[in-house]
PDB file of N, CA, C and O in Angstrom:
ATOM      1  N   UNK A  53      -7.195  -8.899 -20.112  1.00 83.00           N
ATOM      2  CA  UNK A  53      -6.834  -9.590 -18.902  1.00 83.00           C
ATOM      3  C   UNK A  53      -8.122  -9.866 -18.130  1.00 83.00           C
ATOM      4  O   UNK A  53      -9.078  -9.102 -18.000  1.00 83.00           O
ATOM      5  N   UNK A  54      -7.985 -10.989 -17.685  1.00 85.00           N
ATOM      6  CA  UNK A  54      -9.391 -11.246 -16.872  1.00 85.00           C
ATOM      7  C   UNK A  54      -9.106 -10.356 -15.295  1.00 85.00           C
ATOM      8  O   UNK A  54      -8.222  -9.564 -14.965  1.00 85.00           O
ATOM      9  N   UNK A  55     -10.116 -10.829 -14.672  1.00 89.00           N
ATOM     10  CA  UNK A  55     -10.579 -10.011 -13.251  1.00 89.00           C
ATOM     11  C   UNK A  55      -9.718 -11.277 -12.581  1.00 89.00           C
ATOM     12  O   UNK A  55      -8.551 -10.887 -12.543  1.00 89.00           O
ATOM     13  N   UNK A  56      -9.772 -12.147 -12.230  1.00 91.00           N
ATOM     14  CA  UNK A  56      -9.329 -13.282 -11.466  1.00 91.00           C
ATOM     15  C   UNK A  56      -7.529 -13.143 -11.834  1.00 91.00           C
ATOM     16  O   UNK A  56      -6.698 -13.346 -10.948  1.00 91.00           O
ATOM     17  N   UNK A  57      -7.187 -12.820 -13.068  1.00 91.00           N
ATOM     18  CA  UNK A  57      -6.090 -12.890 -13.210  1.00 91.00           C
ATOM     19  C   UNK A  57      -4.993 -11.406 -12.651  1.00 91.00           C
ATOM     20  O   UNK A  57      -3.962 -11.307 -11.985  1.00 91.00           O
ATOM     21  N   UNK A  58      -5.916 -10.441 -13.360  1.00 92.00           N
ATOM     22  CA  UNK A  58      -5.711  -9.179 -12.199  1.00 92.00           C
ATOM     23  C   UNK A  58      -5.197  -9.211 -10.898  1.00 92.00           C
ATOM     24  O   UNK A  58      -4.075  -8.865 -10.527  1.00 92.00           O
ATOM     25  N   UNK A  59      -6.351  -9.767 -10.083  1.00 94.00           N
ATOM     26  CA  UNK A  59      -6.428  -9.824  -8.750  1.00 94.00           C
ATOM     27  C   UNK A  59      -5.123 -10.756  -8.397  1.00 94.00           C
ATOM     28  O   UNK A  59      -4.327 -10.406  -7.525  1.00 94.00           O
ATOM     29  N   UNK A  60      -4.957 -12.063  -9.204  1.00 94.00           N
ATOM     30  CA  UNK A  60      -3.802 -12.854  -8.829  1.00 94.00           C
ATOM     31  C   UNK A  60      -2.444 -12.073  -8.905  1.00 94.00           C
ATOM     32  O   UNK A  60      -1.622 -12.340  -8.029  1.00 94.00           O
ATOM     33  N   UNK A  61      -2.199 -11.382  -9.605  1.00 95.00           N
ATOM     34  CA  UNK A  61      -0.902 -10.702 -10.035  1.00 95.00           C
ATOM     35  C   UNK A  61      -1.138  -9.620  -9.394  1.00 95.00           C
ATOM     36  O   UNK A  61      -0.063  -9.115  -9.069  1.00 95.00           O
ATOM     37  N   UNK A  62      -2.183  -8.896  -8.986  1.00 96.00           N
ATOM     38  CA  UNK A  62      -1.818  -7.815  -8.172  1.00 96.00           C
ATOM     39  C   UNK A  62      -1.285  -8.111  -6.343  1.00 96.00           C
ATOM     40  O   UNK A  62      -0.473  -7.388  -5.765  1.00 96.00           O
ATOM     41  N   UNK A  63      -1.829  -9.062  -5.848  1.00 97.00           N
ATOM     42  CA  UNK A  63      -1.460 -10.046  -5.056  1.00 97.00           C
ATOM     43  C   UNK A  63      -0.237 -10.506  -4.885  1.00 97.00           C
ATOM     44  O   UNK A  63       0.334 -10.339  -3.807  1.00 97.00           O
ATOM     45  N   UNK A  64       0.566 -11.399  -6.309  1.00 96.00           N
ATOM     46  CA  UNK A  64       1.622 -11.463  -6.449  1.00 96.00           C
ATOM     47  C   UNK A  64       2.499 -10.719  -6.242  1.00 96.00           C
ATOM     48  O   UNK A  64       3.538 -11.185  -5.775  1.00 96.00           O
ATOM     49  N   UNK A  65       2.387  -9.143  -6.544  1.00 97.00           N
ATOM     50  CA  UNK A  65       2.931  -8.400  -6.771  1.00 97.00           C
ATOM     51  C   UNK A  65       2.996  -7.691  -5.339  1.00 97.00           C
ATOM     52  O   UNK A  65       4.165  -7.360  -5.142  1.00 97.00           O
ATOM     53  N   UNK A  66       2.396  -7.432  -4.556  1.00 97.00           N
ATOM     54  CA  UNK A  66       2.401  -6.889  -3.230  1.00 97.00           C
ATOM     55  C   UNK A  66       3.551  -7.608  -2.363  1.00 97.00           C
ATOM     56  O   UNK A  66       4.646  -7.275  -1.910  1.00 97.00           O
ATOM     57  N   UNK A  67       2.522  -9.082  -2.361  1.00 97.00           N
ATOM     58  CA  UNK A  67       3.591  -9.807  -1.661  1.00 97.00           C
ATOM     59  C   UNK A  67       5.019 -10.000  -1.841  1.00 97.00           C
ATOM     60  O   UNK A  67       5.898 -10.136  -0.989  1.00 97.00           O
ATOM     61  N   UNK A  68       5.102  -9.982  -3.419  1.00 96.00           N
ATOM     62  CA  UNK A  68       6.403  -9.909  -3.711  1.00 96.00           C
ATOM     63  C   UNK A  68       7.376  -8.486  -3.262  1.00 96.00           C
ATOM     64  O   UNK A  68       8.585  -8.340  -3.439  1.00 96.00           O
ATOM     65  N   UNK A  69       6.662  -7.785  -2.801  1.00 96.00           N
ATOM     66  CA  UNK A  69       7.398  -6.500  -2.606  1.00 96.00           C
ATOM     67  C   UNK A  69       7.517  -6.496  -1.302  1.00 96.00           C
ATOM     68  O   UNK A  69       8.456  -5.841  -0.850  1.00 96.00           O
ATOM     69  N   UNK A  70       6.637  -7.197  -0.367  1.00 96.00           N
ATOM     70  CA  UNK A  70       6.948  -7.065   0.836  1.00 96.00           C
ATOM     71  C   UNK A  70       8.285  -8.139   1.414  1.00 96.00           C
ATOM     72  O   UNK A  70       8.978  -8.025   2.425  1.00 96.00           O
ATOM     73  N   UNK A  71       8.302  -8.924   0.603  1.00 95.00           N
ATOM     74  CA  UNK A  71       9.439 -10.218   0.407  1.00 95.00           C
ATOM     75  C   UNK A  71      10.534  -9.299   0.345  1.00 95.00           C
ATOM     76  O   UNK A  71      11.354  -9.184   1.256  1.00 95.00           O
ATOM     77  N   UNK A  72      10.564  -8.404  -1.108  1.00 94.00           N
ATOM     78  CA  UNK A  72      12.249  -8.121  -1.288  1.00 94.00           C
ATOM     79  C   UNK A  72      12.409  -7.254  -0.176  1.00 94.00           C
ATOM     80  O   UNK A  72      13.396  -7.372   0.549  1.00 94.00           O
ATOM     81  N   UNK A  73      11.515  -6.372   0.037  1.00 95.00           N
ATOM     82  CA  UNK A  73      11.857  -5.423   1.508  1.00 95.00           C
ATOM     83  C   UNK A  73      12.414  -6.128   2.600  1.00 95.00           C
ATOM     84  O   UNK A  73      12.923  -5.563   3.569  1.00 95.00           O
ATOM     85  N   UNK A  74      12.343  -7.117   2.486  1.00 95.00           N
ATOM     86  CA  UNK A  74      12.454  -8.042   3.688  1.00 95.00           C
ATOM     87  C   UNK A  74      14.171  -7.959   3.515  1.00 95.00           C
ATOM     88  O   UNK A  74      15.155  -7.532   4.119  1.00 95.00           O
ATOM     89  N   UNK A  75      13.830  -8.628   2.344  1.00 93.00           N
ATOM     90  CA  UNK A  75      15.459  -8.959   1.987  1.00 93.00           C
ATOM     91  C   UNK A  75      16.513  -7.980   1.783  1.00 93.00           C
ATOM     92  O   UNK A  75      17.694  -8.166   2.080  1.00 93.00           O
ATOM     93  N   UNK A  76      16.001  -6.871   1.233  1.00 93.00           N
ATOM     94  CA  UNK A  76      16.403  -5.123   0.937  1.00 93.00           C
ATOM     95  C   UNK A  76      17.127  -4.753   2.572  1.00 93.00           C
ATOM     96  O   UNK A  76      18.200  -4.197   2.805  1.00 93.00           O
ATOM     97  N   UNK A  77      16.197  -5.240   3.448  1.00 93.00           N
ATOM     98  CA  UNK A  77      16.250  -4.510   5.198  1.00 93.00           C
ATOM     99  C   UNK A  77      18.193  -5.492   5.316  1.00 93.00           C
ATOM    100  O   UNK A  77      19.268  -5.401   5.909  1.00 93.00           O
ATOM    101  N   UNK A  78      17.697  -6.072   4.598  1.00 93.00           N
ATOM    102  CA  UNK A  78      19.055  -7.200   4.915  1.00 93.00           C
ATOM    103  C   UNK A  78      20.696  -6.541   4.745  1.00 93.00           C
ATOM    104  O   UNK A  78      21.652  -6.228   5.454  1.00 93.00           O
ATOM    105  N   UNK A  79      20.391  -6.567   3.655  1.00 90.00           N
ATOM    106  CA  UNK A  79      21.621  -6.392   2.650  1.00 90.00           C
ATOM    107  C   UNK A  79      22.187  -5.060   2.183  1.00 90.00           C
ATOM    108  O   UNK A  79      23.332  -4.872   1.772  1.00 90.00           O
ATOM    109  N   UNK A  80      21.201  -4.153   2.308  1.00 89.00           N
ATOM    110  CA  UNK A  80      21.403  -2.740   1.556  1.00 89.00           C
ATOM    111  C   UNK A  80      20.531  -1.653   2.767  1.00 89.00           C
ATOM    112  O   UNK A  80      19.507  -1.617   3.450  1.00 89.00           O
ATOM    113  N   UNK A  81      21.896  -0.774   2.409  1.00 88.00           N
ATOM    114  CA  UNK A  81      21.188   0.752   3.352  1.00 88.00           C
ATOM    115  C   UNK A  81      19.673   1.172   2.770  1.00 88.00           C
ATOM    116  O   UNK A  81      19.122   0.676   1.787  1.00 88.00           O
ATOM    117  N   UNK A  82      19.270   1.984   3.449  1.00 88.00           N
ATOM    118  CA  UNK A  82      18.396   2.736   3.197  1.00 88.00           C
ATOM    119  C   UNK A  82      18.852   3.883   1.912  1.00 88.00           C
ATOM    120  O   UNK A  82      19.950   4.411   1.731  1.00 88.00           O
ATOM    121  N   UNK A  83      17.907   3.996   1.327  1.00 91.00           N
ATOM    122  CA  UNK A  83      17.686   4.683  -0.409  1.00 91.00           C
ATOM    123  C   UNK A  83      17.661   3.988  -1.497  1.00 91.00           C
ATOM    124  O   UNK A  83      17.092   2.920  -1.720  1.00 91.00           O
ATOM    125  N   UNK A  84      18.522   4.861  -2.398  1.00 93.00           N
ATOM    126  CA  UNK A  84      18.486   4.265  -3.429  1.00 93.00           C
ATOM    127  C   UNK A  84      18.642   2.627  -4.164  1.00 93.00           C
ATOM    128  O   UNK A  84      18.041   1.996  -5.034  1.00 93.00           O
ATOM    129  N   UNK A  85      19.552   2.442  -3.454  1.00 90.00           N
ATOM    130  CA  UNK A  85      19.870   0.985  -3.685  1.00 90.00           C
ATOM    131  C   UNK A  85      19.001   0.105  -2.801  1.00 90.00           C
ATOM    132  O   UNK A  85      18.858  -1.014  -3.294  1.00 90.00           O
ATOM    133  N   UNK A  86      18.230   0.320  -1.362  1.00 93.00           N
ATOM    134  CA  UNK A  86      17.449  -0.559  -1.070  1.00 93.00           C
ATOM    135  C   UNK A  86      16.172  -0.884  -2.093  1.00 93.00           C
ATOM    136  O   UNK A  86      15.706  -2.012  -2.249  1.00 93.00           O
ATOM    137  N   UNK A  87      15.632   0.484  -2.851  1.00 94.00           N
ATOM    138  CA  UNK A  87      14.607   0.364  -3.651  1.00 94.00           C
ATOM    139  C   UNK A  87      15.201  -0.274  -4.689  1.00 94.00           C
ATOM    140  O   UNK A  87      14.718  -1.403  -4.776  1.00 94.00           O
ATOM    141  N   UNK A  88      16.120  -0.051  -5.613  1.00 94.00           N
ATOM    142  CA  UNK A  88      16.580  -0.959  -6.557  1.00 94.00           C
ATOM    143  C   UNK A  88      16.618  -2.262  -6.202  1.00 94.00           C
ATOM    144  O   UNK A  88      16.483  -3.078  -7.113  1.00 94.00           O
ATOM    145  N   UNK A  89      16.757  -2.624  -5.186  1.00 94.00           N
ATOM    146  CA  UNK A  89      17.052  -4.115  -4.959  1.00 94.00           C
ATOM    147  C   UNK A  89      15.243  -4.846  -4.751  1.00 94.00           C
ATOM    148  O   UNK A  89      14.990  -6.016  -5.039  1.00 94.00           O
ATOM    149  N   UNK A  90      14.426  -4.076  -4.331  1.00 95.00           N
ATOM    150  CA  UNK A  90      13.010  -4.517  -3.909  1.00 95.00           C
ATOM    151  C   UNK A  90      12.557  -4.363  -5.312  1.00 95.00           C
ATOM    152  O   UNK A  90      11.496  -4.982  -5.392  1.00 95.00           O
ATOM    153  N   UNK A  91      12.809  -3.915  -6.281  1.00 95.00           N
ATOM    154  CA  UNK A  91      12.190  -3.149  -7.957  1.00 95.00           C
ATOM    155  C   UNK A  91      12.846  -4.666  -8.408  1.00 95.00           C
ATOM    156  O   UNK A  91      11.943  -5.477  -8.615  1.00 95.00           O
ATOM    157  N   UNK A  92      14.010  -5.141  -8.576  1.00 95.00           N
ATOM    158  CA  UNK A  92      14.664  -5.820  -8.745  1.00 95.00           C
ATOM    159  C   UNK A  92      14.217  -7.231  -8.530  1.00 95.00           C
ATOM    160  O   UNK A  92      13.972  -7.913  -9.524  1.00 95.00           O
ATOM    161  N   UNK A  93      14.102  -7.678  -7.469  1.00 95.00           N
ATOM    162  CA  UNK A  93      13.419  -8.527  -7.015  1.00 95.00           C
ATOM    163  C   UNK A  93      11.469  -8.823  -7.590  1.00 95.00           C
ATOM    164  O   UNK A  93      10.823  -9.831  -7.876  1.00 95.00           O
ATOM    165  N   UNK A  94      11.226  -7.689  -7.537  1.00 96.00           N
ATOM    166  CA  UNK A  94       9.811  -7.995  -8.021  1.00 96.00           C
ATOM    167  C   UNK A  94       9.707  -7.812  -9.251  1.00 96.00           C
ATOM    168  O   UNK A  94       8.549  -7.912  -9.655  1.00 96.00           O
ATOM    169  N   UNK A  95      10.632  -7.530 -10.178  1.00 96.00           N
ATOM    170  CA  UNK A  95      10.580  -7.693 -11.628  1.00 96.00           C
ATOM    171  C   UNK A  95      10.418  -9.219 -11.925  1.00 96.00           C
ATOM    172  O   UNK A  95       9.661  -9.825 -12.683  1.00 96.00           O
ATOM    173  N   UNK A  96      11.654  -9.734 -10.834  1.00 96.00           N
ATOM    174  CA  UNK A  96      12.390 -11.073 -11.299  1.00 96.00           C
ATOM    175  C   UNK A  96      11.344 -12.131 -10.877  1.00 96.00           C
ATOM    176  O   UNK A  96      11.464 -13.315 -11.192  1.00 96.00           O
ATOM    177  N   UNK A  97      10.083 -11.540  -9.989  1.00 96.00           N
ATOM    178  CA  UNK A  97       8.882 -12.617  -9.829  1.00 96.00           C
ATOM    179  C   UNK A  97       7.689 -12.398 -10.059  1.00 96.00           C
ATOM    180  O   UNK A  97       6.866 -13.313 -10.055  1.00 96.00           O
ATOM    181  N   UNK A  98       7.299 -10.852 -10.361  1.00 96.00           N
ATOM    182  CA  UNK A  98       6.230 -10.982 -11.717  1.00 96.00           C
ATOM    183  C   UNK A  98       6.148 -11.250 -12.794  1.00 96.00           C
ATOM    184  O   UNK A  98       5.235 -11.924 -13.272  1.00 96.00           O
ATOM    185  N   UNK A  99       7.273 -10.683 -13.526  1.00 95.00           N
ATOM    186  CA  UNK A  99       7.749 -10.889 -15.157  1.00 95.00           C
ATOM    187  C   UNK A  99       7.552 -12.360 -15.076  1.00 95.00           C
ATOM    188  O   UNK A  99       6.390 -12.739 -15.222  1.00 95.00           O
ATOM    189  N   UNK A 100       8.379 -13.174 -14.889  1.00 96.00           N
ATOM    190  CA  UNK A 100       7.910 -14.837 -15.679  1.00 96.00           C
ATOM    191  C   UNK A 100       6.452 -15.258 -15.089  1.00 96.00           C
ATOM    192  O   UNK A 100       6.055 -16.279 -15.651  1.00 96.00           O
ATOM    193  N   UNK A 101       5.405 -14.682 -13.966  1.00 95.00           N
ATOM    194  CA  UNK A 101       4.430 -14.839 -13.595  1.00 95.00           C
ATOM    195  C   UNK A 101       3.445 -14.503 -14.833  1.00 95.00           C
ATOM    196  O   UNK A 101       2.833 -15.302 -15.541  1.00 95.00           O
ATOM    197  N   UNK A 102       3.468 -13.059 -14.890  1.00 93.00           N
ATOM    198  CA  UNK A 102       2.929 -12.541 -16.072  1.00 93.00           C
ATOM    199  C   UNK A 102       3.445 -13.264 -17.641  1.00 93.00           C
ATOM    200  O   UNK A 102       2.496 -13.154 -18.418  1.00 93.00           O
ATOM    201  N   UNK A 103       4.047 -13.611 -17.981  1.00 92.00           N
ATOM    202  CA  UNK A 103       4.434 -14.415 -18.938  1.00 92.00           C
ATOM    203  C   UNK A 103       3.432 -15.642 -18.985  1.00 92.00           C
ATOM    204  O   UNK A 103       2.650 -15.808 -19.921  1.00 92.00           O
ATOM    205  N   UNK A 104       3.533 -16.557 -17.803  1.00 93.00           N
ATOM    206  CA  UNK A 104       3.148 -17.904 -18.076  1.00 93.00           C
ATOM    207  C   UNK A 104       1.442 -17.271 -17.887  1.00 93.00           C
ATOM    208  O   UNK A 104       0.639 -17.961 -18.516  1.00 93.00           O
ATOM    209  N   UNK A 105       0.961 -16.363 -17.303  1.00 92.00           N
ATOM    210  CA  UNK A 105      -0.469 -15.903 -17.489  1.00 92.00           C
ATOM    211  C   UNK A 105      -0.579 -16.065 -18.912  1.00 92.00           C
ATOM    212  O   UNK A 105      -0.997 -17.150 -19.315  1.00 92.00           O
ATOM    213  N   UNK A 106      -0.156 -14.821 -20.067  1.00 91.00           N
ATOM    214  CA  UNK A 106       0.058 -14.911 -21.481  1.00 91.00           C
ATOM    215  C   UNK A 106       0.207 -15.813 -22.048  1.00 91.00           C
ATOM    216  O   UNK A 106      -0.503 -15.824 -23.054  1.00 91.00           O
ATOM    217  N   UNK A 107       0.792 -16.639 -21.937  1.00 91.00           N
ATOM    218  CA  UNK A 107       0.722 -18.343 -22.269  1.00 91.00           C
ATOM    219  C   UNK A 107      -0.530 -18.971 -22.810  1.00 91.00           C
ATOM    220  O   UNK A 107      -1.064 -19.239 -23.886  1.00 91.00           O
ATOM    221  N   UNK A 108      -0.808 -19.109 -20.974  1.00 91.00           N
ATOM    222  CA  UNK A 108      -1.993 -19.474 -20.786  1.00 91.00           C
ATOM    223  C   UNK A 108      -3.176 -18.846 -21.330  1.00 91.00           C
ATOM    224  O   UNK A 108      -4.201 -19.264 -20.792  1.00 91.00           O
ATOM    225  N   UNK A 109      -3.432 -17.633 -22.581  1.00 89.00           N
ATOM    226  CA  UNK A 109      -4.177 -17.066 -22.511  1.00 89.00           C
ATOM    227  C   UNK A 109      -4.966 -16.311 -21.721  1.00 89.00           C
ATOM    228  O   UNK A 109      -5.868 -15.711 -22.304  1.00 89.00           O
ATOM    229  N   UNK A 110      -4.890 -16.196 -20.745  1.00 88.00           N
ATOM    230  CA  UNK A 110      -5.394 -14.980 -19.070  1.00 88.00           C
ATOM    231  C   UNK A 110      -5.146 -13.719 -19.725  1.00 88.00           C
ATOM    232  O   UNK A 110      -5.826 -12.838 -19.198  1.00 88.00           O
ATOM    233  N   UNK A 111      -4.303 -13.222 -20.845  1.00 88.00           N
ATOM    234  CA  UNK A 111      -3.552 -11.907 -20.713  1.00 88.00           C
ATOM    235  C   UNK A 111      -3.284 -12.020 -21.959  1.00 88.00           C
ATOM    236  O   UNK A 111      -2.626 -13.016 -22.260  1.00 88.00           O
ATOM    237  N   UNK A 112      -3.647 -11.169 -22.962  1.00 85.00           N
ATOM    238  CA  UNK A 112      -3.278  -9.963 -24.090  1.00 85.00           C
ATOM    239  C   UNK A 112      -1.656  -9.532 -24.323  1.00 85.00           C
ATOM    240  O   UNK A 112      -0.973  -8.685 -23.748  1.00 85.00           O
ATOM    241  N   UNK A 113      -1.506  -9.977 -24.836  1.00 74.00           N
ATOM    242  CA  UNK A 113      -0.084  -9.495 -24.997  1.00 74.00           C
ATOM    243  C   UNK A 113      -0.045  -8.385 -26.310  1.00 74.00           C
ATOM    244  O   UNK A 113       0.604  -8.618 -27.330  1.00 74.00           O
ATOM    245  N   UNK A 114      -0.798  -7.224 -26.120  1.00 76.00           N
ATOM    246  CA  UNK A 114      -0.995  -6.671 -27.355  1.00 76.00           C
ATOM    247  C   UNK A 114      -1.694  -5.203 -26.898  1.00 76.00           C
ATOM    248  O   UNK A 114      -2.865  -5.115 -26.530  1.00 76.00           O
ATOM    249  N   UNK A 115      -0.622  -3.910 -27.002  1.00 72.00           N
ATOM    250  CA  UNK A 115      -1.304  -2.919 -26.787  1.00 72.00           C
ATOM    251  C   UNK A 115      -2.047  -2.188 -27.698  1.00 72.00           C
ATOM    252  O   UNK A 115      -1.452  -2.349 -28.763  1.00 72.00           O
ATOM    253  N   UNK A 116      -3.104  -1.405 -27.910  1.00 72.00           N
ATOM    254  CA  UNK A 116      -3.952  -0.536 -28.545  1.00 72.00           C
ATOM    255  C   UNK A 116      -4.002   0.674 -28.476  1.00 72.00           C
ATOM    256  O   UNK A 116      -5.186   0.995 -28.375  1.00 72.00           O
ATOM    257  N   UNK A 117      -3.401   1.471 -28.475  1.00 76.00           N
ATOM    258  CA  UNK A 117      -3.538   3.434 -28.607  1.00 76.00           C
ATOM    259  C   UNK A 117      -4.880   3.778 -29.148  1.00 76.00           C
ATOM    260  O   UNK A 117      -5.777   4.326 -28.507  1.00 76.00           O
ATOM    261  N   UNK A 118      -4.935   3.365 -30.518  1.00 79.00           N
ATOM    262  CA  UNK A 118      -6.288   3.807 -30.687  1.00 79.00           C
ATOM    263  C   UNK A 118      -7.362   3.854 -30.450  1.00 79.00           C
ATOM    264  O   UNK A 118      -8.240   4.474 -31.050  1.00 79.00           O
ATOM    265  N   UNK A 119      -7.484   2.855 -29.057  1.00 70.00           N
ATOM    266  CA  UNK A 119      -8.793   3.517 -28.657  1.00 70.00           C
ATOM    267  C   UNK A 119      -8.856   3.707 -27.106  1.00 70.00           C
ATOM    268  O   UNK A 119      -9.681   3.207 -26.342  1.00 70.00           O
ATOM    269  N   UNK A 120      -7.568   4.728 -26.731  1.00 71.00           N
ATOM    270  CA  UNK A 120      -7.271   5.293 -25.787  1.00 71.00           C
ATOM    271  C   UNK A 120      -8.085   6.685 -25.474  1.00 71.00           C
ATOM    272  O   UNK A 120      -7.587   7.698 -25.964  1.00 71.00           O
ATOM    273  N   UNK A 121      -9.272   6.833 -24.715  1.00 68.00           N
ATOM    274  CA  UNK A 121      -9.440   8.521 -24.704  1.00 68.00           C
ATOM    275  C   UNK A 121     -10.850   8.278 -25.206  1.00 68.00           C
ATOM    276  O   UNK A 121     -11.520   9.292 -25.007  1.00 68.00           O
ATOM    277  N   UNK A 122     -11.453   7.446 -25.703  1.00 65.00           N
ATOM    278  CA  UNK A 122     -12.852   7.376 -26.658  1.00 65.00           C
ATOM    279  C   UNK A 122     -13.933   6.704 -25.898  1.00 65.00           C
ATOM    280  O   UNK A 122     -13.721   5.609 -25.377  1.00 65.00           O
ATOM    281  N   UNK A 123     -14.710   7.108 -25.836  1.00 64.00           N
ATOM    282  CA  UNK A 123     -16.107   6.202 -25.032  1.00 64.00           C
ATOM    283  C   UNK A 123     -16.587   4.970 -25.854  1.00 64.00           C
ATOM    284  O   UNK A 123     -16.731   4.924 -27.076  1.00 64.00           O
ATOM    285  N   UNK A 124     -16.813   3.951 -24.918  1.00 61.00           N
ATOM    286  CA  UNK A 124     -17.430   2.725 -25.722  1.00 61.00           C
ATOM    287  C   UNK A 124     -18.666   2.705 -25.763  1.00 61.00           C
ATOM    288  O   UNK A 124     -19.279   3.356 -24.916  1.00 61.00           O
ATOM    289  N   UNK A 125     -19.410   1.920 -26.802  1.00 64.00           N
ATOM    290  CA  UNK A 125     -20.367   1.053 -27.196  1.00 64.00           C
ATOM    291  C   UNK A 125     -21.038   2.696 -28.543  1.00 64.00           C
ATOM    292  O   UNK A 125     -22.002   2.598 -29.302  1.00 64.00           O
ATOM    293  N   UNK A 126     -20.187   3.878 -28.396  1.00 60.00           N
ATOM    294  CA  UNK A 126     -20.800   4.473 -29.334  1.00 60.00           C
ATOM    295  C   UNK A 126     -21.667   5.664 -28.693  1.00 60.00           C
ATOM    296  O   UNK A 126     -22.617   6.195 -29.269  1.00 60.00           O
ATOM    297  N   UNK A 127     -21.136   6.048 -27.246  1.00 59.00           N
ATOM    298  CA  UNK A 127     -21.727   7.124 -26.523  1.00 59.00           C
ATOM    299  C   UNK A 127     -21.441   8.215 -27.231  1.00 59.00           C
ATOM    300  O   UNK A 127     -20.400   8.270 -27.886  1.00 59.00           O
ATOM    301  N   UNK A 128     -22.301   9.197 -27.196  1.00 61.00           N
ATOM    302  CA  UNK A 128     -21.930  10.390 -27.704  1.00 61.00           C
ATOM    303  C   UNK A 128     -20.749  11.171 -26.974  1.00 61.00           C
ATOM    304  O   UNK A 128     -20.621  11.052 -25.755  1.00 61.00           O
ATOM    305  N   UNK A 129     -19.913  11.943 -27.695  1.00 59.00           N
ATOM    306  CA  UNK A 129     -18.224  12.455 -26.578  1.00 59.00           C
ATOM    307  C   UNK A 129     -18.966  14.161 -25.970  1.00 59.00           C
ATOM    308  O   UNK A 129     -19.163  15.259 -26.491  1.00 59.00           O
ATOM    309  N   UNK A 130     -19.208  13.476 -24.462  1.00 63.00           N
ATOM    310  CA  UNK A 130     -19.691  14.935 -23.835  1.00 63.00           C
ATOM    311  C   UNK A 130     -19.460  15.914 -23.395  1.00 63.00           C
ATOM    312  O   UNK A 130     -20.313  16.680 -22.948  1.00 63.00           O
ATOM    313  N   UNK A 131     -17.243  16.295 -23.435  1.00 62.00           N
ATOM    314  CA  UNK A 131     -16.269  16.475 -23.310  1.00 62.00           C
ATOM    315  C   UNK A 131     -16.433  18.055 -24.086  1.00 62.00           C
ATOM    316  O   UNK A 131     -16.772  18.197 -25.261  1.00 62.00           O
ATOM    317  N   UNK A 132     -16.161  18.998 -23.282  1.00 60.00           N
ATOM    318  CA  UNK A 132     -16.205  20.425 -23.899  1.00 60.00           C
ATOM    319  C   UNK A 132     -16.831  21.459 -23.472  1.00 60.00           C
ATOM    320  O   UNK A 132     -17.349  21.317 -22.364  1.00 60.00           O
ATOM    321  N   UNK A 133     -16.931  22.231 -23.864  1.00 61.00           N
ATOM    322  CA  UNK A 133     -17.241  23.502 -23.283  1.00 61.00           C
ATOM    323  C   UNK A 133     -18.689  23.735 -22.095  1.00 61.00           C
ATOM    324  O   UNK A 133     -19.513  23.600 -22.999  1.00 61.00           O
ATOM    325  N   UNK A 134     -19.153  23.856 -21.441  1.00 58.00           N
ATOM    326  CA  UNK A 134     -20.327  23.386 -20.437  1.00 58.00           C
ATOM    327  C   UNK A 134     -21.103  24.563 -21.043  1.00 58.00           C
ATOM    328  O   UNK A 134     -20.707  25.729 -21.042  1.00 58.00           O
ATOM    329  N   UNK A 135     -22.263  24.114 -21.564  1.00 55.00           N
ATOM    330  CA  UNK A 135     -23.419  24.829 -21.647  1.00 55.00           C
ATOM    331  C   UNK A 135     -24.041  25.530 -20.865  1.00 55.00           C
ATOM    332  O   UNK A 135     -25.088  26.071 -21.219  1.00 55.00           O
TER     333      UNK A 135
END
């Protein structure tokens, strides 16, 4: 994922939450169901956001485990007992 695209969707994503709250304050008590309805809402306008990013190439649609936990470019792992 790029940095520009990050920043756009994290953006998206705020605002979008301050939107459903808006709408949450409306319609639904306080708890459980106000948060379901704000979770709800910002699924329903990041998800196809994040999609058409992926599209567009901006975004990876492809996770990696294996090289979760490992230092890059070939650092030595300095992780262990302290000398």
């Amino acid at each position: 994922m790029t940095r520009n695209t990050f920043i756009v969707l994290l953006l998206l994503t705020v605002g979008a939450i301050g939107v459903g709250a808006q709408i949450a304050e409306r319609y639904a008590a306080p708890g459980l169901g106000r948060t379901l309805i704000v979770a709800l809402f910002t699924a329903l306008v990041v998800f196809p956001a994040a999609k058409f990013a992926e599209h567009r190439g901006w975004i990876k649609g492809e996770l990696d485990f294996s090289k979760m936990g490992r230092r890059g470019n070939g650092a030595p792992d300095e992780r262990g007992d302290a000398k």
